[in-house]
Short mmCIF file of C-alpha atoms in Angstrom, two decimals:
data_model
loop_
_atom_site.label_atom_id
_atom_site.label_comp_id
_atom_site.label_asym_id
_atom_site.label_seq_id
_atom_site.Cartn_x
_atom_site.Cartn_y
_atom_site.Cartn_z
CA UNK A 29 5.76 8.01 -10.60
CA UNK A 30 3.82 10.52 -9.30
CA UNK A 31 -0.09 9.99 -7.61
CA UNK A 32 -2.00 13.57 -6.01
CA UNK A 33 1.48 15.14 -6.95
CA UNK A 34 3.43 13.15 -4.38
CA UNK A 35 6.26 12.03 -5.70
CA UNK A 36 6.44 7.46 -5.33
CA UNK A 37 9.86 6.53 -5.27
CA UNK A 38 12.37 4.05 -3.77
CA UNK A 39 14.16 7.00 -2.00
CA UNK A 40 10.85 9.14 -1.49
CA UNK A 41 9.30 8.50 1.76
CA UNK A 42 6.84 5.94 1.96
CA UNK A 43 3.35 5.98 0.51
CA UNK A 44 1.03 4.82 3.18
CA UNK A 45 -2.64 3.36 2.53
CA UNK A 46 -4.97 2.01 4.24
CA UNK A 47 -7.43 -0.26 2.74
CA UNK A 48 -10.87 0.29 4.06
CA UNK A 49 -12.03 -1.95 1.71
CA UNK A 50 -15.63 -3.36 2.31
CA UNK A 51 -15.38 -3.03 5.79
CA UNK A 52 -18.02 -0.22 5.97
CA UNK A 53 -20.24 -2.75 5.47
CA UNK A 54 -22.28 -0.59 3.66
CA UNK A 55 -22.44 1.80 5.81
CA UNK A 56 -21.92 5.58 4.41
CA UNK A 57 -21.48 6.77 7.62
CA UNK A 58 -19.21 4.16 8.87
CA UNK A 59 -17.31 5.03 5.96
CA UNK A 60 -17.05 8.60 6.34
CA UNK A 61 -16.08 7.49 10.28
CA UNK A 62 -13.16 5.34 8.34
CA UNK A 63 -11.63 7.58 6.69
CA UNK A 64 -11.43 9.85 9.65
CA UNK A 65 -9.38 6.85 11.76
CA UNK A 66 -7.11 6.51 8.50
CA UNK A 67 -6.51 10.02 9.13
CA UNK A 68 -5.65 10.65 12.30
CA UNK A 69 -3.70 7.35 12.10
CA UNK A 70 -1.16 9.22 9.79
CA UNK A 71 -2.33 7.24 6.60
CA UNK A 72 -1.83 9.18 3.33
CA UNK A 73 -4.63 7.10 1.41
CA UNK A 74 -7.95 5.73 2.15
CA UNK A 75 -8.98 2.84 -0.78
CA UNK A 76 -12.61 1.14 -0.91
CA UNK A 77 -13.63 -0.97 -3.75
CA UNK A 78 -15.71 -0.06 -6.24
CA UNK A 79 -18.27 -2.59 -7.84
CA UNK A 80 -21.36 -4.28 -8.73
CA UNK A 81 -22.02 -7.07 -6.70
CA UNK A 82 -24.71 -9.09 -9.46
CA UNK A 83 -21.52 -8.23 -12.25
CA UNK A 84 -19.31 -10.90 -10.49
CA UNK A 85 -20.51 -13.00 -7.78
CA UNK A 86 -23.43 -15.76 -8.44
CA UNK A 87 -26.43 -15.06 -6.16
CA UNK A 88 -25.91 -19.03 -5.25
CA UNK A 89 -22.90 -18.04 -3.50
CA UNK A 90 -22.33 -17.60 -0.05
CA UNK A 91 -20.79 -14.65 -0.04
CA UNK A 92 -22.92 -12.88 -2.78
CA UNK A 93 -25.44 -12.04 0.16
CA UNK A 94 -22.26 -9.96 2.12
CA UNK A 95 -21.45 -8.41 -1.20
CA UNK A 96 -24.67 -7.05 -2.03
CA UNK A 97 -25.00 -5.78 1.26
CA UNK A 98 -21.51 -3.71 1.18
CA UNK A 99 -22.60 -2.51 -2.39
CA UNK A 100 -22.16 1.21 -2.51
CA UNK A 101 -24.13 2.96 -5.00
CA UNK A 102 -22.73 5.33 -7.46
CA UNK A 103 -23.72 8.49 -5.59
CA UNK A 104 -22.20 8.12 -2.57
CA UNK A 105 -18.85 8.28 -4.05
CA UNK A 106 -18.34 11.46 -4.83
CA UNK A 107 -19.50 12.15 -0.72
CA UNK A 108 -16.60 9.89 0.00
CA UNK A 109 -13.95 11.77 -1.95
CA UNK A 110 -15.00 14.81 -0.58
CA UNK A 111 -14.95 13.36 3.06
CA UNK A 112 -11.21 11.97 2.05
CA UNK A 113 -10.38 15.79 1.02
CA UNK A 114 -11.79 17.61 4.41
CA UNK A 115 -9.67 14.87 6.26
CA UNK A 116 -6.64 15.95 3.79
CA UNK A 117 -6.28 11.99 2.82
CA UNK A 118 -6.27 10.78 -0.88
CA UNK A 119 -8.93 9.24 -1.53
CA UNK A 120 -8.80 5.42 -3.94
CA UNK A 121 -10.65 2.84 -4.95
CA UNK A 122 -10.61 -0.75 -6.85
CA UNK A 123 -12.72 -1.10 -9.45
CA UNK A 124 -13.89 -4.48 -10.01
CA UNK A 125 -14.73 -3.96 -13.60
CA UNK A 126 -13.86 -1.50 -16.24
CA UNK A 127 -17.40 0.52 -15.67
CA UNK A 128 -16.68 0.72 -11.87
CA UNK A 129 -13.50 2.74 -13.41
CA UNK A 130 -15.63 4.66 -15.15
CA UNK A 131 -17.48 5.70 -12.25
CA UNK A 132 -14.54 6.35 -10.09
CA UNK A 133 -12.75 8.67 -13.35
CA UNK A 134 -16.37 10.62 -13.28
CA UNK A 135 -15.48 11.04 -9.39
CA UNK A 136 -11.55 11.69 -9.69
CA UNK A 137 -9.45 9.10 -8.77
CA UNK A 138 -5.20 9.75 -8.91
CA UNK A 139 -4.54 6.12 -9.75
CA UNK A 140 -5.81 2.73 -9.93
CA UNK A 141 -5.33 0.15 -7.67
CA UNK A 142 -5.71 -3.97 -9.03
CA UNK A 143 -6.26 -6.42 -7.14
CA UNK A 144 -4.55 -9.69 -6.97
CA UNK A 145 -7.54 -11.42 -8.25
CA UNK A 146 -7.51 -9.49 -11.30
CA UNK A 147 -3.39 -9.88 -11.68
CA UNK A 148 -3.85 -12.54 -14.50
CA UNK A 149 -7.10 -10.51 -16.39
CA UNK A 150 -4.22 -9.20 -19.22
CA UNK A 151 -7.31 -7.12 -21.34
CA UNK A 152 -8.50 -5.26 -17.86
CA UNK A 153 -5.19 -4.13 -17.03
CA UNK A 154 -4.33 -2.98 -20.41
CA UNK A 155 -7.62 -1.09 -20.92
CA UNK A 156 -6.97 0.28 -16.95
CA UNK A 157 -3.53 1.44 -18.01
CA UNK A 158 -4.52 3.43 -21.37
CA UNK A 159 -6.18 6.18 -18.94
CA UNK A 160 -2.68 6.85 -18.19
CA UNK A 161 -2.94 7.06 -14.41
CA UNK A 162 -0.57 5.34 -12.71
CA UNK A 163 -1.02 1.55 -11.91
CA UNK A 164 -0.80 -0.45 -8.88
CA UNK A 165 -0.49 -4.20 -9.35
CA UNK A 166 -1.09 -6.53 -6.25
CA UNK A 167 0.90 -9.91 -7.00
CA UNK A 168 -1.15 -12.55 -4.93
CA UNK A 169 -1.27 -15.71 -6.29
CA UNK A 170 0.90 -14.94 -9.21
CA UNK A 171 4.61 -16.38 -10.05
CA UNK A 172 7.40 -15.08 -11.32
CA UNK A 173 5.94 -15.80 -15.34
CA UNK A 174 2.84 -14.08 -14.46
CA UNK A 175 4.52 -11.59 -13.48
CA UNK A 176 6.24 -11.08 -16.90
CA UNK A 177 3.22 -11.36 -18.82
CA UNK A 178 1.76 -8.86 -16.49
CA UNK A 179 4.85 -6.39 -16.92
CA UNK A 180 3.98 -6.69 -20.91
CA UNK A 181 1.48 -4.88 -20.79
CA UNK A 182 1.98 -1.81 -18.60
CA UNK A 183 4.13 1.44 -18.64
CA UNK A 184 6.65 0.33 -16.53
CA UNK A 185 7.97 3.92 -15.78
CA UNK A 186 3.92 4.24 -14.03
CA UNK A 187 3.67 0.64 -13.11
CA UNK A 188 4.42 -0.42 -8.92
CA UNK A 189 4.07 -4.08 -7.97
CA UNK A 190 3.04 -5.22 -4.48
CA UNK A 191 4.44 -8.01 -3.02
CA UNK A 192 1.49 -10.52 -1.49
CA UNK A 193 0.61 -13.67 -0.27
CA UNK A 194 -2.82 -14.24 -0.76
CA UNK A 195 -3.58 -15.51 2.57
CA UNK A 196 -5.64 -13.73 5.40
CA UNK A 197 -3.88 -13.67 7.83
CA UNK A 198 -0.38 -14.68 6.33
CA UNK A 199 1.79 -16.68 8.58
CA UNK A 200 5.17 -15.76 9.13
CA UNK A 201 7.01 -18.27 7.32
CA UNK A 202 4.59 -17.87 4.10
CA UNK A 203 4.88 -13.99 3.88
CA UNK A 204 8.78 -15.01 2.28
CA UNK A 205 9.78 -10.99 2.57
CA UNK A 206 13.40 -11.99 0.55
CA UNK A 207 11.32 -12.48 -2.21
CA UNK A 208 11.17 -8.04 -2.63
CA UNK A 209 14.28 -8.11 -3.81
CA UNK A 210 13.45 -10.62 -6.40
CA UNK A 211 10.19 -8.96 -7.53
CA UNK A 212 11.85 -5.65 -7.79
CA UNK A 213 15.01 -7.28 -10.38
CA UNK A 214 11.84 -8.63 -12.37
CA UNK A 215 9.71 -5.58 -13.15
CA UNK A 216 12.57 -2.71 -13.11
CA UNK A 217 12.15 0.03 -13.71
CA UNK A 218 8.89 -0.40 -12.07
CA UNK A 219 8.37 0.52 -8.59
CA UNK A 220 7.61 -2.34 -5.64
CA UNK A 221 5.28 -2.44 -2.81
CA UNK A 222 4.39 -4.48 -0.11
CA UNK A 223 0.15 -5.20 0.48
CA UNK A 224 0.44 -6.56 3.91
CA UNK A 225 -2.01 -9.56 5.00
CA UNK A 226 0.60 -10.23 7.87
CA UNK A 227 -0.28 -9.85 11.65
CA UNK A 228 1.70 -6.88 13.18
CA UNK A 229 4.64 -4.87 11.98
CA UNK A 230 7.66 -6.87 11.39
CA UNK A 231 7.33 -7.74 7.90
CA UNK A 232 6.31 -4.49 6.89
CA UNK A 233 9.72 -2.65 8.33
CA UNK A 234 11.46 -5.60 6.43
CA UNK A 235 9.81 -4.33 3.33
CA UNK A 236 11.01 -0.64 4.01
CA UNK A 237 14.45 -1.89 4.55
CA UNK A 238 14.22 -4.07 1.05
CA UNK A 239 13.46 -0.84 -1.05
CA UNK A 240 9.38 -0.99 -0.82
CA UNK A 241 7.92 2.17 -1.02
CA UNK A 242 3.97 1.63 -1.36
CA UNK A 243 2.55 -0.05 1.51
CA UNK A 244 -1.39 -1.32 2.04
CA UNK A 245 -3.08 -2.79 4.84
CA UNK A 246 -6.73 -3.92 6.14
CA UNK A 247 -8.46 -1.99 9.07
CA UNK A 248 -11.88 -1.86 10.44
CA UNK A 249 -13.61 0.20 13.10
CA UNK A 250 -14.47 -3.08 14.57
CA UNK A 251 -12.95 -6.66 14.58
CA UNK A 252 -16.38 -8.25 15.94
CA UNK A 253 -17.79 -6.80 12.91
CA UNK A 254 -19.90 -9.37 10.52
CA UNK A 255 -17.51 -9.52 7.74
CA UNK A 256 -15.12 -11.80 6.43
CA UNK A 257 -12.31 -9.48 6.79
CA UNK A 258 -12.92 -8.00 10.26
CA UNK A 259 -11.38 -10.24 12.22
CA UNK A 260 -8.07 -10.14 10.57
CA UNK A 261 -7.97 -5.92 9.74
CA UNK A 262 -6.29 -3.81 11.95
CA UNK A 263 -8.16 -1.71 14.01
CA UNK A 264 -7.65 2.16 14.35
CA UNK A 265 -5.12 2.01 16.94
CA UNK A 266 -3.11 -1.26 15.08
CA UNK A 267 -2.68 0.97 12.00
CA UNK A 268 -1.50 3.78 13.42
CA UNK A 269 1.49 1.74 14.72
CA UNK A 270 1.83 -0.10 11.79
CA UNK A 271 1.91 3.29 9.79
CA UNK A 272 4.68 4.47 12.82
CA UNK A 273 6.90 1.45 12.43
CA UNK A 274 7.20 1.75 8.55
CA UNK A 275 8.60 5.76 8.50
CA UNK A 276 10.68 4.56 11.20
CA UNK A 277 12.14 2.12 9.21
CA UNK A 278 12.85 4.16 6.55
CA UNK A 279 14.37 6.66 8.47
CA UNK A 280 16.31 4.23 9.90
CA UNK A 281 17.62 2.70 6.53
CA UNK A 282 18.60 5.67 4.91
CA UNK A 283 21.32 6.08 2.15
CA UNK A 284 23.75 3.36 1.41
CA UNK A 285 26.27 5.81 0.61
CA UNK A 286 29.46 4.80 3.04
CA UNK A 287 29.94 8.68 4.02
CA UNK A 288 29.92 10.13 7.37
CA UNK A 289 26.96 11.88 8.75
CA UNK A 290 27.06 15.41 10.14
CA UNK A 291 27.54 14.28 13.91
CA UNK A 292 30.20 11.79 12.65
CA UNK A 293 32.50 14.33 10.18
CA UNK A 294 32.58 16.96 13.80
CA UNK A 295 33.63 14.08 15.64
CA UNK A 296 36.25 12.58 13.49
CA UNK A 297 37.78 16.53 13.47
CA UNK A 298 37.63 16.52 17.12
CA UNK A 299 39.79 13.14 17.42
CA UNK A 300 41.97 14.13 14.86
CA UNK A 301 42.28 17.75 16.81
CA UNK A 302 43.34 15.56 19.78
CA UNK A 303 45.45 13.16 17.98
CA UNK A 304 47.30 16.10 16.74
CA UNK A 305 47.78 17.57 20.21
CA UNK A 306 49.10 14.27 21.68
CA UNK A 307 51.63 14.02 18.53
CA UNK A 308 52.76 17.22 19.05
CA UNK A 309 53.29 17.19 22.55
CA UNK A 310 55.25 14.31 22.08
CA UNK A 311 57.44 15.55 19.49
CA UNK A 312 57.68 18.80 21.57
CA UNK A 313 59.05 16.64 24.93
CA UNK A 314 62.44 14.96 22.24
#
């Protein structure tokens, strides 16, 4: 699977973004000042969301008020991809419905991101997929049959499912990491992922070290922001050691070949140099 010509693979290096989310608070310049942090934390994607806050959220609800206010309009996007190019990041989005896709093809996005509250909406991810950009599937909330039913209906050859637990933060004993391996056996040849809602960077080296190769996380500029999600992002400094411990993991998992590296072949001909001197001084003493 390839997305902005990098190539996503279980034995590529990891594909690193970092959800911004709503967490401008509609704010474009606190966006453009997010995407700059995702930047110089190492990140190599910045993803909003894209939508319409009166196409899926009832003004009686609490949280319609927050959503309106974090509504983006349709300009401003194409000033936030361009932002996401001077900072050489790659710049994503969710759509929440299939004309906030529209919107985001108009503006040039290299794949499309779903998230786990659209897992189970079958017709949206088929009409997503016929673009023909690659797909990535958050799993929250979703069991092992909806995860069949979602496979159905994807290219599985452009398809990557994230593992997550739909729980902000997740505690440690619910984010269940051995269930990677699990996910991965269920959607091959698909690619899987890990969209972390855990507090620091344990479970996401796990995830490196259980063949993930497309990780996501929450940040904000501010955790005393008014927000729902503040509190729990990461801030600036959080996800650049997040982003850290993952490529260290995966440097440190490497191939699972049982061959010798480089330093290891010289030494094993420098023992067996001075096994053959002791042998032969031996043999030369008789």
């Amino acid at each position: 699977m390839k997305i902005a010509n990098r190539e996503i693979s279980a034995h590529a290096e990891p594909f690193i973004i970092a959800e911004a989310g709503l967490n401008h608070n509609g704010s474009i310049s606190r966006a453009f000042d997010m995407i700059k942090a995702a930047a110089d934390a190492g990140m190599d994607v910045v993803k909003f969301q894209t939508f319409k806050a009166d196409e899926f959220c009832h003004p009686d609800d609490p949280l319609y008020k927050w959503f309106k206010a974090s509504e983006l309009p349709e300009s401003v996007w194409p000033e936030i991809k361009a932002c996401c190019d001077e900072h050489n990041v790659i710049f994503m989005s969710t759509p929440q419905n299939r004309s906030d896709l529209d919107i985001l093809l108009k503006v040039g996005v290299p794949a499309v991101k779903v998230g786990s509250d659209d897992f189970a909406n079958l017709p949206l991810i088929s009409s997503y997929g016929r673009e023909g950009l690659p797909l990535i599937l958050s799993m929250g909330m979703s069991d092992l049959e909806d995860i069949r039913r979602a496979r159905e209906v994807v290219d599985p050859d452009n398809t990557a499912f994230l593992l997550c637990t739909s729980q902000y933060p997740t505690r440690d004993p619910e984010a269940r990491m051995s269930r990677l391996p699990t996910l991965a056996d269920a959607v091959r040849p698909s690619l899987v992922g890990f969209s972390d809602h855990t507090l620091g960077v344990t479970a996401a080296a796990m995830a490196v070290a259980y063949g993930a190769c497309i990780f996501e996380k929450h940040f904000t500029l501010d955790q005393k922001l008014e927000g729902p999600d503040h509190e729990w992002a990461c801030t600036p400094k959080m996800l650049r050691e997040w982003n850290d411990a993952i490529r260290s993991a995966w440097r440190l998992r490497g191939d699972a070949g049982l061959t010798l590296t480089p330093t290891e072949a010289e030494q094993k001909r420098k023992y067996q140099r001075k096994a053959g001197s002791k042998i032969r001084g031996v043999a030369g003493c008789k």
